[in-house]
Short mmCIF file of C-alpha atoms and ligand atoms in Angstrom, two decimals:
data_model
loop_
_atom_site.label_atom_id
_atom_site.label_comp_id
_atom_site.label_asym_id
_atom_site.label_seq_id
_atom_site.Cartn_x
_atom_site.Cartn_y
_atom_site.Cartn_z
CA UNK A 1 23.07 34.11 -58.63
CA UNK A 2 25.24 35.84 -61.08
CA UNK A 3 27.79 38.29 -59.87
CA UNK A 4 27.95 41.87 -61.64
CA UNK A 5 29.81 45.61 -60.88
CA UNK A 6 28.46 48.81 -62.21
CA UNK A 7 29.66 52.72 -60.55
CA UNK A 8 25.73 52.63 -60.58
CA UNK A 9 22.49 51.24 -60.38
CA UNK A 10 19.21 52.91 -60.41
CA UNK A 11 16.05 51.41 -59.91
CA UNK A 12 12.81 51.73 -61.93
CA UNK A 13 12.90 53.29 -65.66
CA UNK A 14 10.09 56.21 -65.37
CA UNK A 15 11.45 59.04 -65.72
CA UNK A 16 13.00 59.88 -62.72
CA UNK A 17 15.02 56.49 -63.26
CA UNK A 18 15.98 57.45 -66.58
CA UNK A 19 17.15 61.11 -66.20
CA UNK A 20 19.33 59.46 -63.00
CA UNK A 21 20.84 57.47 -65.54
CA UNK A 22 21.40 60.46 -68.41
CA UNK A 23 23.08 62.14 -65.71
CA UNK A 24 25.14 59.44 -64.62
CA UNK A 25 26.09 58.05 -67.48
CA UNK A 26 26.64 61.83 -69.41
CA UNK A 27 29.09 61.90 -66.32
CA UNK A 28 31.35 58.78 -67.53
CA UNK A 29 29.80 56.60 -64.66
CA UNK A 30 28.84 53.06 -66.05
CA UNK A 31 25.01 52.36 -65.26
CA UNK A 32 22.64 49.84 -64.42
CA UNK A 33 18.84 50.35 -64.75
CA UNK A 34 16.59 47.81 -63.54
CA UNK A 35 12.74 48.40 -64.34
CA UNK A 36 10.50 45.30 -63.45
CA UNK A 37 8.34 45.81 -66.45
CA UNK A 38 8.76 45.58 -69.63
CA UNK A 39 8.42 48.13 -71.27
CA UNK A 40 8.14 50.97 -68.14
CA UNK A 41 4.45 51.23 -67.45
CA UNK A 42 4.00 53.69 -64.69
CA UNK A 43 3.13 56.93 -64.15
CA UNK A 44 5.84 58.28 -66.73
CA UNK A 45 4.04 57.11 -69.87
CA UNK A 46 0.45 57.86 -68.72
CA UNK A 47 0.86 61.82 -68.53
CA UNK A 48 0.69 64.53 -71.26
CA UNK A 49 3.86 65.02 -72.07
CA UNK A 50 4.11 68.08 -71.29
CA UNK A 51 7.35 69.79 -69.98
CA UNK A 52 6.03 72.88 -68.65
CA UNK A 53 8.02 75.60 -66.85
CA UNK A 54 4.76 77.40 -66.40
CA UNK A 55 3.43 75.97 -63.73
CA UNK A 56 6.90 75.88 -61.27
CA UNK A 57 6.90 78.66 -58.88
CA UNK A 58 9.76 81.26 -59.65
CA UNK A 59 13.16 80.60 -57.91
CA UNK A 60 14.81 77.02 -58.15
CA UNK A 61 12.34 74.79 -59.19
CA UNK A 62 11.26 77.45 -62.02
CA UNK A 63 15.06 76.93 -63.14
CA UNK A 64 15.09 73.30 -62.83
CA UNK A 65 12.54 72.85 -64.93
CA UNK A 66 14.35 75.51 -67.85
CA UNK A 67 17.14 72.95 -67.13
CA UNK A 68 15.11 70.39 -68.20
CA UNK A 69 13.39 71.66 -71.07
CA UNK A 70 16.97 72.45 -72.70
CA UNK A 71 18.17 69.03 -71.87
CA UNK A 72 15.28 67.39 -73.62
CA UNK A 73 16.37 69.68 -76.41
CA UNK A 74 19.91 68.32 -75.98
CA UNK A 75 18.57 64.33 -76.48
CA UNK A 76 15.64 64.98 -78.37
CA UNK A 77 17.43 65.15 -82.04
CA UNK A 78 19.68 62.47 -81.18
CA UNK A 79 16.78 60.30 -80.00
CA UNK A 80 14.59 60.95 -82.76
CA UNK A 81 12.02 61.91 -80.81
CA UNK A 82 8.84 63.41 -81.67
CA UNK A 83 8.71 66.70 -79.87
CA UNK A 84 6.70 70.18 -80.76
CA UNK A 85 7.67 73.56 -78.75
CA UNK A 86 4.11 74.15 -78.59
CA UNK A 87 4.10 76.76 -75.72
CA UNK A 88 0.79 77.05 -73.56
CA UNK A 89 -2.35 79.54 -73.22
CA UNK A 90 -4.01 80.09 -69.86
CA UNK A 91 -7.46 81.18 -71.13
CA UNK A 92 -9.64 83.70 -68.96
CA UNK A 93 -13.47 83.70 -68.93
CA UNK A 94 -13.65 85.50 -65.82
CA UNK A 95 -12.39 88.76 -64.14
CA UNK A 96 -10.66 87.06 -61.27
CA UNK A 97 -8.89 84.60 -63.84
CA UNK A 98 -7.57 87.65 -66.02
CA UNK A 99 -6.66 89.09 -62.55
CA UNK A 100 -4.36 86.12 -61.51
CA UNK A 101 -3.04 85.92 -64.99
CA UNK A 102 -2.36 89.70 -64.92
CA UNK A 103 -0.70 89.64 -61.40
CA UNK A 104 1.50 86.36 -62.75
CA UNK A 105 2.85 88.78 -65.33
CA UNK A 106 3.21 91.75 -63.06
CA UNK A 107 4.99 89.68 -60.90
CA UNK A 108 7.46 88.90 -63.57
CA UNK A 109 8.15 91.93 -65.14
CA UNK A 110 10.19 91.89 -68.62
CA UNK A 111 9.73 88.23 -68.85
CA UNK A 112 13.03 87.12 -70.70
CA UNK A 113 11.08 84.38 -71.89
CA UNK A 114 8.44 86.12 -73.63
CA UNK A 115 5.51 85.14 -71.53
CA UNK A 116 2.63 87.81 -72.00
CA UNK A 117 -1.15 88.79 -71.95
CA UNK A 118 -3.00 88.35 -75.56
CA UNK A 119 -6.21 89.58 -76.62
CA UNK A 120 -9.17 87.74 -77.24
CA UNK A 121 -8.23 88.85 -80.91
CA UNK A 122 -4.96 87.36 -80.50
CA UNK A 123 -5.44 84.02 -78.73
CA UNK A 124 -8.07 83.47 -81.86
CA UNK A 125 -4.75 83.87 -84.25
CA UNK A 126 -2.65 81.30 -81.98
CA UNK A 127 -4.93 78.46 -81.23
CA UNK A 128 -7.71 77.41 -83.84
CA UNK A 129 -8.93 75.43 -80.61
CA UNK A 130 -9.89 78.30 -78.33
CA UNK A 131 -13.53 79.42 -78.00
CA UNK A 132 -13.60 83.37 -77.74
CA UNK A 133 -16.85 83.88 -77.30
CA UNK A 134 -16.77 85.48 -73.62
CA UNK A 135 -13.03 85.18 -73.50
CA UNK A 136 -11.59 88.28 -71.84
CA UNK A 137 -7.79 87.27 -73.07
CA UNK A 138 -5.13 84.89 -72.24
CA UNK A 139 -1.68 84.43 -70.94
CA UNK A 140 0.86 82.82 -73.34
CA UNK A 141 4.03 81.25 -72.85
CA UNK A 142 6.43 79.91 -75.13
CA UNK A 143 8.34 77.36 -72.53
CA UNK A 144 6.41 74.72 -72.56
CA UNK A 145 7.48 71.76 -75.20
CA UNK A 146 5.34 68.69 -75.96
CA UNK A 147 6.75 65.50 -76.29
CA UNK A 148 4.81 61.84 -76.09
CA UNK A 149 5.77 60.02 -73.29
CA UNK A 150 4.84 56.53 -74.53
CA UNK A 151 7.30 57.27 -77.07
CA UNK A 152 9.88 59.01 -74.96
CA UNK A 153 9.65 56.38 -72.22
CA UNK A 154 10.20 53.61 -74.35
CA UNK A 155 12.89 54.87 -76.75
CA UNK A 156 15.16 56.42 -74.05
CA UNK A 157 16.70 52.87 -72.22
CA UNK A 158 17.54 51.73 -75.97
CA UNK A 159 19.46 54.90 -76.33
CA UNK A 160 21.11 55.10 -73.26
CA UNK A 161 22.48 51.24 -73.55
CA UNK A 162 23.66 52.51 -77.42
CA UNK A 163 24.97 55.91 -76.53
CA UNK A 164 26.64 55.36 -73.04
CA UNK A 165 26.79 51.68 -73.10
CA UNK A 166 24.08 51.57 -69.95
CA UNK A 167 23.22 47.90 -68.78
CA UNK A 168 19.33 47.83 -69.04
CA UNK A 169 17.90 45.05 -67.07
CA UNK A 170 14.29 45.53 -68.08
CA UNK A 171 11.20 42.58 -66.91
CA UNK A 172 13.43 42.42 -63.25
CA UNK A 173 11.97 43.08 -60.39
CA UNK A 174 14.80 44.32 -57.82
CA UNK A 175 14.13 42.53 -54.65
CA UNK A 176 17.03 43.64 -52.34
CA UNK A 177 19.11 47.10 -52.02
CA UNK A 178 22.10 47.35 -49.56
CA UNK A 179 24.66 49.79 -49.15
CA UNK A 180 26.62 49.57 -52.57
CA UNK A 181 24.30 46.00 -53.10
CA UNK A 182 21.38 45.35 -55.51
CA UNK A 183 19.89 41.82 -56.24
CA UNK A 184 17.43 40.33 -58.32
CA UNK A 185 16.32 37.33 -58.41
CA UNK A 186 19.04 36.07 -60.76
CA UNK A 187 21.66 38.30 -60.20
CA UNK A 188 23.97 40.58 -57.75
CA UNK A 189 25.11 43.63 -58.58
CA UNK A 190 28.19 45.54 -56.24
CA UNK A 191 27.83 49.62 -57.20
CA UNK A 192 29.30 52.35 -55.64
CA UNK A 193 25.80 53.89 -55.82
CA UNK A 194 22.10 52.87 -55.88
CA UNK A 195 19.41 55.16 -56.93
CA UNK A 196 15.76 53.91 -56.10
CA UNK A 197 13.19 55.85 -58.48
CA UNK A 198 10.09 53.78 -57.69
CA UNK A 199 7.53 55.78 -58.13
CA UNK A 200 4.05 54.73 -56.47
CA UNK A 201 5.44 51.40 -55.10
CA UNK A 202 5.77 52.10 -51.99
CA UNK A 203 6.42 48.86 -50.39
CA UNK A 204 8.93 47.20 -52.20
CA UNK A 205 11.77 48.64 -51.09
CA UNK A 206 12.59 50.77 -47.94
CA UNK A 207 9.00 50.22 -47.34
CA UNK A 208 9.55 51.50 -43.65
CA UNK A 209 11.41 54.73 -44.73
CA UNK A 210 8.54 55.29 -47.73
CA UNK A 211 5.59 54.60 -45.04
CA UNK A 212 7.30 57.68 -42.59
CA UNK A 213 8.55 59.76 -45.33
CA UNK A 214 4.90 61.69 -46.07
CA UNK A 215 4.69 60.73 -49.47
CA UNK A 216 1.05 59.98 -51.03
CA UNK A 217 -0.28 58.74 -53.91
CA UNK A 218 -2.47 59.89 -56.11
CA UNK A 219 -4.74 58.64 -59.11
CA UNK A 220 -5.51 61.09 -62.50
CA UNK A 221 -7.78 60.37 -65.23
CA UNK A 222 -7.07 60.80 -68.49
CA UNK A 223 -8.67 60.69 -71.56
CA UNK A 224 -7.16 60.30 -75.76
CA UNK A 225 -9.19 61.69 -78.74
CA UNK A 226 -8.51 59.50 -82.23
CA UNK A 227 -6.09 61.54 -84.25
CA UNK A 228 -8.11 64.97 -85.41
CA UNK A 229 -9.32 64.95 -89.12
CA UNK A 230 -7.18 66.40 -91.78
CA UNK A 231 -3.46 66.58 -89.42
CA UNK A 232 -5.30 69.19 -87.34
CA UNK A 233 -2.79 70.85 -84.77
CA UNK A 234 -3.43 72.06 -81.49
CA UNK A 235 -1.08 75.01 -82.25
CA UNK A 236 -0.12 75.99 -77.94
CA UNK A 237 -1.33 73.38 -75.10
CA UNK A 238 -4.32 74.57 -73.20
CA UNK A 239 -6.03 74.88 -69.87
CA UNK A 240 -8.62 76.95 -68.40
CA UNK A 241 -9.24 78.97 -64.84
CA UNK A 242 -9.24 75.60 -63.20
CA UNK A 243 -5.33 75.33 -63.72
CA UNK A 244 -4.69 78.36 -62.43
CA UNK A 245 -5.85 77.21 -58.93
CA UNK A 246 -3.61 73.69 -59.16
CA UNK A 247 -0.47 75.28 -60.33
CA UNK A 248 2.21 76.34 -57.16
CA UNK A 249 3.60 79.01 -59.76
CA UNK A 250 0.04 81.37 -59.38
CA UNK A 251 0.40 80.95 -55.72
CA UNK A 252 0.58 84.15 -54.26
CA UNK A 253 -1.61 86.07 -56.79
CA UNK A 254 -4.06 88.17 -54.66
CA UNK A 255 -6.87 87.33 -56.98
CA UNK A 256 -6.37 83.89 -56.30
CA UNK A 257 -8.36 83.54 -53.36
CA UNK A 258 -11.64 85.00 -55.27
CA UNK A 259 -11.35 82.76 -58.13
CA UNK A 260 -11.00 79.50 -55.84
CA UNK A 261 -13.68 80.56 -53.61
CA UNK A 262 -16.16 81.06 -56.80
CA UNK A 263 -14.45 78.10 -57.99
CA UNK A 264 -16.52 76.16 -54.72
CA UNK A 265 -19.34 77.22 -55.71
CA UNK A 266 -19.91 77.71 -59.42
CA UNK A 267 -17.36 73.60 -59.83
CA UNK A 268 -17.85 72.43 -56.45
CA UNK A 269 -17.61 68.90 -58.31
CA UNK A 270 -14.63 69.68 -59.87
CA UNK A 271 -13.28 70.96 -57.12
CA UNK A 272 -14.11 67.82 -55.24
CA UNK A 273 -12.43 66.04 -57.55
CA UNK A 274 -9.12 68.11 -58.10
CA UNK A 275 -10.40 68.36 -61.72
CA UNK A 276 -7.94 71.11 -63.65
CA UNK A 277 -8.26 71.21 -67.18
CA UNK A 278 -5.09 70.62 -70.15
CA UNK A 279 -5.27 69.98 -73.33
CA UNK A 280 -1.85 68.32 -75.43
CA UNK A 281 -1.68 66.79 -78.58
CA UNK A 282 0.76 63.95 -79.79
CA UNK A 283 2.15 63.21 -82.98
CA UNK A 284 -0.41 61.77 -84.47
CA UNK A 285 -2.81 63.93 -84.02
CA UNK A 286 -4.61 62.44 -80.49
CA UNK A 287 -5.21 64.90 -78.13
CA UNK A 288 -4.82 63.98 -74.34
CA UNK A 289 -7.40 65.24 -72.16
CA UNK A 290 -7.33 65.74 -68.24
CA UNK A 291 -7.56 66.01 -65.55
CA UNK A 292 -8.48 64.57 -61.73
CA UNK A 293 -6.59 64.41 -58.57
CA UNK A 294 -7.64 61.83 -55.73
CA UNK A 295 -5.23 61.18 -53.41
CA UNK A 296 -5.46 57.78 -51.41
CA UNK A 297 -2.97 55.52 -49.85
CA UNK A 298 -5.24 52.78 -51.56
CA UNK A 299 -5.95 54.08 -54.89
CA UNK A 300 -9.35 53.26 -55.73
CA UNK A 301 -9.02 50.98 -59.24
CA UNK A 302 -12.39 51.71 -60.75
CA UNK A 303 -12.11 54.92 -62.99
CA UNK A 304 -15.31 57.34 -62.78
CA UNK A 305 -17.76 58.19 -65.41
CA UNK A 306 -18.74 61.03 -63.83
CA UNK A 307 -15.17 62.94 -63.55
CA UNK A 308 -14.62 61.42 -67.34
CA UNK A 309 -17.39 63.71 -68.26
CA UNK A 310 -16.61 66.58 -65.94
CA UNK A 311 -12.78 66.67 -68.05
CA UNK A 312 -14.63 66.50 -71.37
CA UNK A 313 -17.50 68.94 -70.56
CA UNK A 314 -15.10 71.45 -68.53
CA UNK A 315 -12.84 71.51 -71.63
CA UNK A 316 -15.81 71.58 -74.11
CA UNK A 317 -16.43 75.26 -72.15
CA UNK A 318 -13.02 76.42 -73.52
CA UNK A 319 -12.09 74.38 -76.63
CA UNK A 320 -13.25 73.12 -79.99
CA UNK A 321 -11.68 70.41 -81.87
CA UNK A 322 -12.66 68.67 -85.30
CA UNK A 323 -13.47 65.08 -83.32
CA UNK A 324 -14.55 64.61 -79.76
CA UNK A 325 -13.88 61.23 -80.55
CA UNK A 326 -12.69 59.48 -77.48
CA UNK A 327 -10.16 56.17 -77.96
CA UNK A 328 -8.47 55.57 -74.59
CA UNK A 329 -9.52 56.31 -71.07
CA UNK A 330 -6.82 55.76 -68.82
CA UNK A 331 -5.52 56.99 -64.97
CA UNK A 332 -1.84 57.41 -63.66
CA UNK A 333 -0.87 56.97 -60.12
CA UNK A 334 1.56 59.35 -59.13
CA UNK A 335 3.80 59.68 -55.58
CA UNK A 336 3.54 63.29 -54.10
CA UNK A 337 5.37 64.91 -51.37
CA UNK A 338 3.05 67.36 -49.69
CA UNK A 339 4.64 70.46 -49.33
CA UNK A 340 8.04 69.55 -51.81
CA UNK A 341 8.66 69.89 -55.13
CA UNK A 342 10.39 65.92 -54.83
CA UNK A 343 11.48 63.69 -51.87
CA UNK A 344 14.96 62.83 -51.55
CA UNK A 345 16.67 61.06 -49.10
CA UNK A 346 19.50 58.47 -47.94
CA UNK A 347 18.50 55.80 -45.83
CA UNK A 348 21.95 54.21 -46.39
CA UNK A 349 25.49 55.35 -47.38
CA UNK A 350 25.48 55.53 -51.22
CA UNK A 351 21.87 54.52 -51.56
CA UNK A 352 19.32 57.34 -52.24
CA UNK A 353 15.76 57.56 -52.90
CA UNK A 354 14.20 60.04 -55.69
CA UNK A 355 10.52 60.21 -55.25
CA UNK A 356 7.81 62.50 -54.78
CA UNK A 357 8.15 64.45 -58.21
CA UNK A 358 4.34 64.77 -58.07
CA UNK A 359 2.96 66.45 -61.62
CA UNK A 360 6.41 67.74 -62.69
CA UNK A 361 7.94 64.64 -63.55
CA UNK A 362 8.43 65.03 -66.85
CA UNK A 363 9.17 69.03 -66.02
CA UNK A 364 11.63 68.61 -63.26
CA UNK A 365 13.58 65.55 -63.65
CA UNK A 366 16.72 66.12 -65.95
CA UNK A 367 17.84 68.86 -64.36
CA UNK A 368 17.15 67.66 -60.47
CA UNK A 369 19.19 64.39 -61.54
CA UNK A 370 21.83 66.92 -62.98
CA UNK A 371 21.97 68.78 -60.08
CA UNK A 372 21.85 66.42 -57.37
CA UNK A 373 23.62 63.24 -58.16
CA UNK A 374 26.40 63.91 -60.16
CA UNK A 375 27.76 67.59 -59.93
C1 FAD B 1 -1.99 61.39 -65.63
C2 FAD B 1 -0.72 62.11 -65.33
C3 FAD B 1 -0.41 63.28 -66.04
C4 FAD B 1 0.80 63.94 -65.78
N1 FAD B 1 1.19 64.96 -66.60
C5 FAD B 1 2.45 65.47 -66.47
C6 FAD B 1 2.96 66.40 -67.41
O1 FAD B 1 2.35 66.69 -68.43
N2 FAD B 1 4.17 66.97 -67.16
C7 FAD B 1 4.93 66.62 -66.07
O2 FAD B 1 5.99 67.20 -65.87
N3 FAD B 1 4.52 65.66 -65.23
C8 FAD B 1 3.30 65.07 -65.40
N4 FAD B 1 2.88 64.10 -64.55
C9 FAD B 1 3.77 63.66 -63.49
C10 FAD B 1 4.83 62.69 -63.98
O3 FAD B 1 4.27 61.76 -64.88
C11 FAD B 1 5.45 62.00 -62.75
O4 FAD B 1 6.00 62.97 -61.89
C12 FAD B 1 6.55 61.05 -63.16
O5 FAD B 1 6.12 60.19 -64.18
C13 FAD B 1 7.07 60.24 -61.98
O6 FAD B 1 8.14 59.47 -62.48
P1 FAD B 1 8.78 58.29 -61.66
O7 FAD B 1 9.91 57.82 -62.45
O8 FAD B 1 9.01 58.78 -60.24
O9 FAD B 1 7.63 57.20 -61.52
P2 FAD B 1 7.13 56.09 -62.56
O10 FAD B 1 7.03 56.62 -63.93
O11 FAD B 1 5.89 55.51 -61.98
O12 FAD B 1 8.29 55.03 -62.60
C14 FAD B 1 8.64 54.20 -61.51
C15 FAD B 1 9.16 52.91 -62.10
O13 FAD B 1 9.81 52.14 -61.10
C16 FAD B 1 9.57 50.77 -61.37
N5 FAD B 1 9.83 50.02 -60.13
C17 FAD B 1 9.31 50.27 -58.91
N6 FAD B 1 9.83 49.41 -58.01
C18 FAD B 1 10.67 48.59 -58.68
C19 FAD B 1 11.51 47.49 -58.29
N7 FAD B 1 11.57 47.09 -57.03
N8 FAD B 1 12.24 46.86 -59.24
C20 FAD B 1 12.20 47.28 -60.54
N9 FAD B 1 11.44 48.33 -60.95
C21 FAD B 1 10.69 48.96 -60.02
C22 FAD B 1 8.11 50.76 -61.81
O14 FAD B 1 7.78 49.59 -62.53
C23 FAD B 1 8.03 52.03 -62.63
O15 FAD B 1 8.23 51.81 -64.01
C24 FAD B 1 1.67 63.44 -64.77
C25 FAD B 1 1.34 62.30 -64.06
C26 FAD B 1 0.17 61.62 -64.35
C27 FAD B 1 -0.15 60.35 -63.59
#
């Protein structure tokens, strides 16, 4: 066994991992991340890759993920990263969906980031993709930025080890974490700190602490067009009435109750399911479609037909693209903390646990790292 000193170590290289280390490391600590695959395979490169304000309830989370979006913009050029401030449309069929989308917007007065109600007239001049036959009008918002996380995930440890000199120790499994210890199977680190991001694993480390903490997992599906004909765009991401019932941010609209409880019974599948409804699109073209929410200690590892076609027909009701063409089928496992925005907690001096980010990973983690580990 090997003997090595860092200021820090974090553990596991989604993105909660990595924006530990940004932070760190933009801080002048020295850093070691340790992800046991190689590359990072978890839920970090399986989602959208969508950083997306909209759907974080006003106050600090709402900030935090602001925070983030401008620190992406702060490493994206740098990185060379494929990004596209693509914005997002909430699309209303119905009057109780205009109604929450309205009472959003009430509720936010002179939005200083120019989120506001469109026309059926107007949505049609944003998005080629939205149908507006039946559409009453939409909410758009230009916070949301697209990146692709398979990209972002993977380039991000190279850049860190070239920019801020960060020890990557990728393909190693961390076996062991003591106060100011991590080992591996070949080697010892001493730190003054240990982060464990470890996402859905909930057993490898502080297993006993993970087990009492609340945290659950749970399983998406996802679904990637081939790249649309003729470089195609998107124009804003999408979703549909669905959304607005999964989102924390609409919480609070009085319409919201109405639209969930026709939601029962005009989707009680969907609703089953946890079925919402986004639409991204990557660089090349693909768009991601999802998604479903199942949430099982034991997450079931056979992927449904049946909630495959629910995403595709549900978005088929709001959205036209060039090719329905469907090249990867796919599900993420997520950790969730009921109730929390993230779990965070120390179950030994210097060693702390970031988990729990739920579906605002990719929204919430830059600036939460910022805010809580090194200010
Ligand atoms: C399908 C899907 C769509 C989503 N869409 C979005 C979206 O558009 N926008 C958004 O903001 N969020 C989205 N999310 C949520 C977001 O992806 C998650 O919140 C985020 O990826 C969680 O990051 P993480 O770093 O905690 O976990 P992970 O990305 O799972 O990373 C944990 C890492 O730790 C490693 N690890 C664990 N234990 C050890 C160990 N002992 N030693 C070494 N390595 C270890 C694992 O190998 C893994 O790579 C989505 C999630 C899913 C699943």
């Amino acid at each position: 066994m090997t003997e090595h000193t860092a200021d820090v170590a974090v553990v596991g290289a989604g993105i909660a991992g990595l924006a530990v280390t940004l932070a760190a490391a933009r801080a002048g600590r020295k850093v070691a991340l340790f992800e046991r695959n190689e590359p990072a395979v978890g839920a970090s490169v399986r989602n959208f890759g969508l950083v997306w304000p909209i759907g974080q309830p006003a106050g600090l989370t709402h900030d935090l993920a602001l925070r983030s979006r401008e620190i992406w913009r702060e490493v994206i050029p740098s990185l060379g990263l494929y990004h596209e401030e693509s914005g997002s449309l909430a699309l209303a069929y119905q009057p109780d969906e205009a109604a929450v989308l309205g009472e959003y917007l009430e509720r936010l007065g002179t939005d200083p980031h120019g989120r506001r109600w469109l026309t059926a007239s107007e949505v049609a001049k944003l998005s080629p993709a939205a149908i507006t036959d039946g559409l009453l009008g939409g909410m758009h918002s230009p916070t949301e930025i697209t990146v692709d996380p398979r990209e972002a995930i993977r380039n991000l440890p190279r850049w860190l080890h070239d920019r801020f000199g960060v020890e990557l120790r990728f393909g190693t499994h961390v076996h062991s974490v003591g106060a100011g210890r991590v080992e591996t199977g070949t080697e010892c680190w001493r730190v003054d700190r240990v982060f464990v991001c470890g996402g859905q694993d909930f057993e490898s480390l502080f297993p006993e602490v993970l087990a009492r903490s609340g945290l659950v997992r749970v399983k998406l599906q996802m679904l990637r067009t081939v790249p649309q004909p003729g470089g195609w765009r998107l124009g804003p991401a999408l979703c549909g009435g669905l959304t607005l019932a999964h989102y924390e941010s609409f919480r609070g609209c009085p319409s919201l109750g109405h639209l969930r409880q026709r939601l029962e019974v005009e989707h009680p599948f969907e609703v089953q399911n946890g079925i919402h409804l986004l639409v991204s699109q990557t660089r090349l073209g693909e768009l991601t479609l999802g998604d479903s929410h199942q949430a099982a200690q034991t997450v079931d590892p056979f992927d449904r037909e049946d909630v495959a076609t629910a995403i595709v027909q549900g978005i088929d009701r709001f959205a036209r693209f060039p090719s329905w063409t469907i090249t990867e089928r796919w599900h993420g496992i997520y950790a969730k903390s009921p109730g929390e925005p993230w779990f965070l907690h120390e179950p030994l001096p210097g060693v702390t646990i970031l988990n729990g980010l739920g579906g605002g990973g990719m929204t919430l983690s830059f600036a939460l790292a910022e805010k809580l580990a090194f200010q």
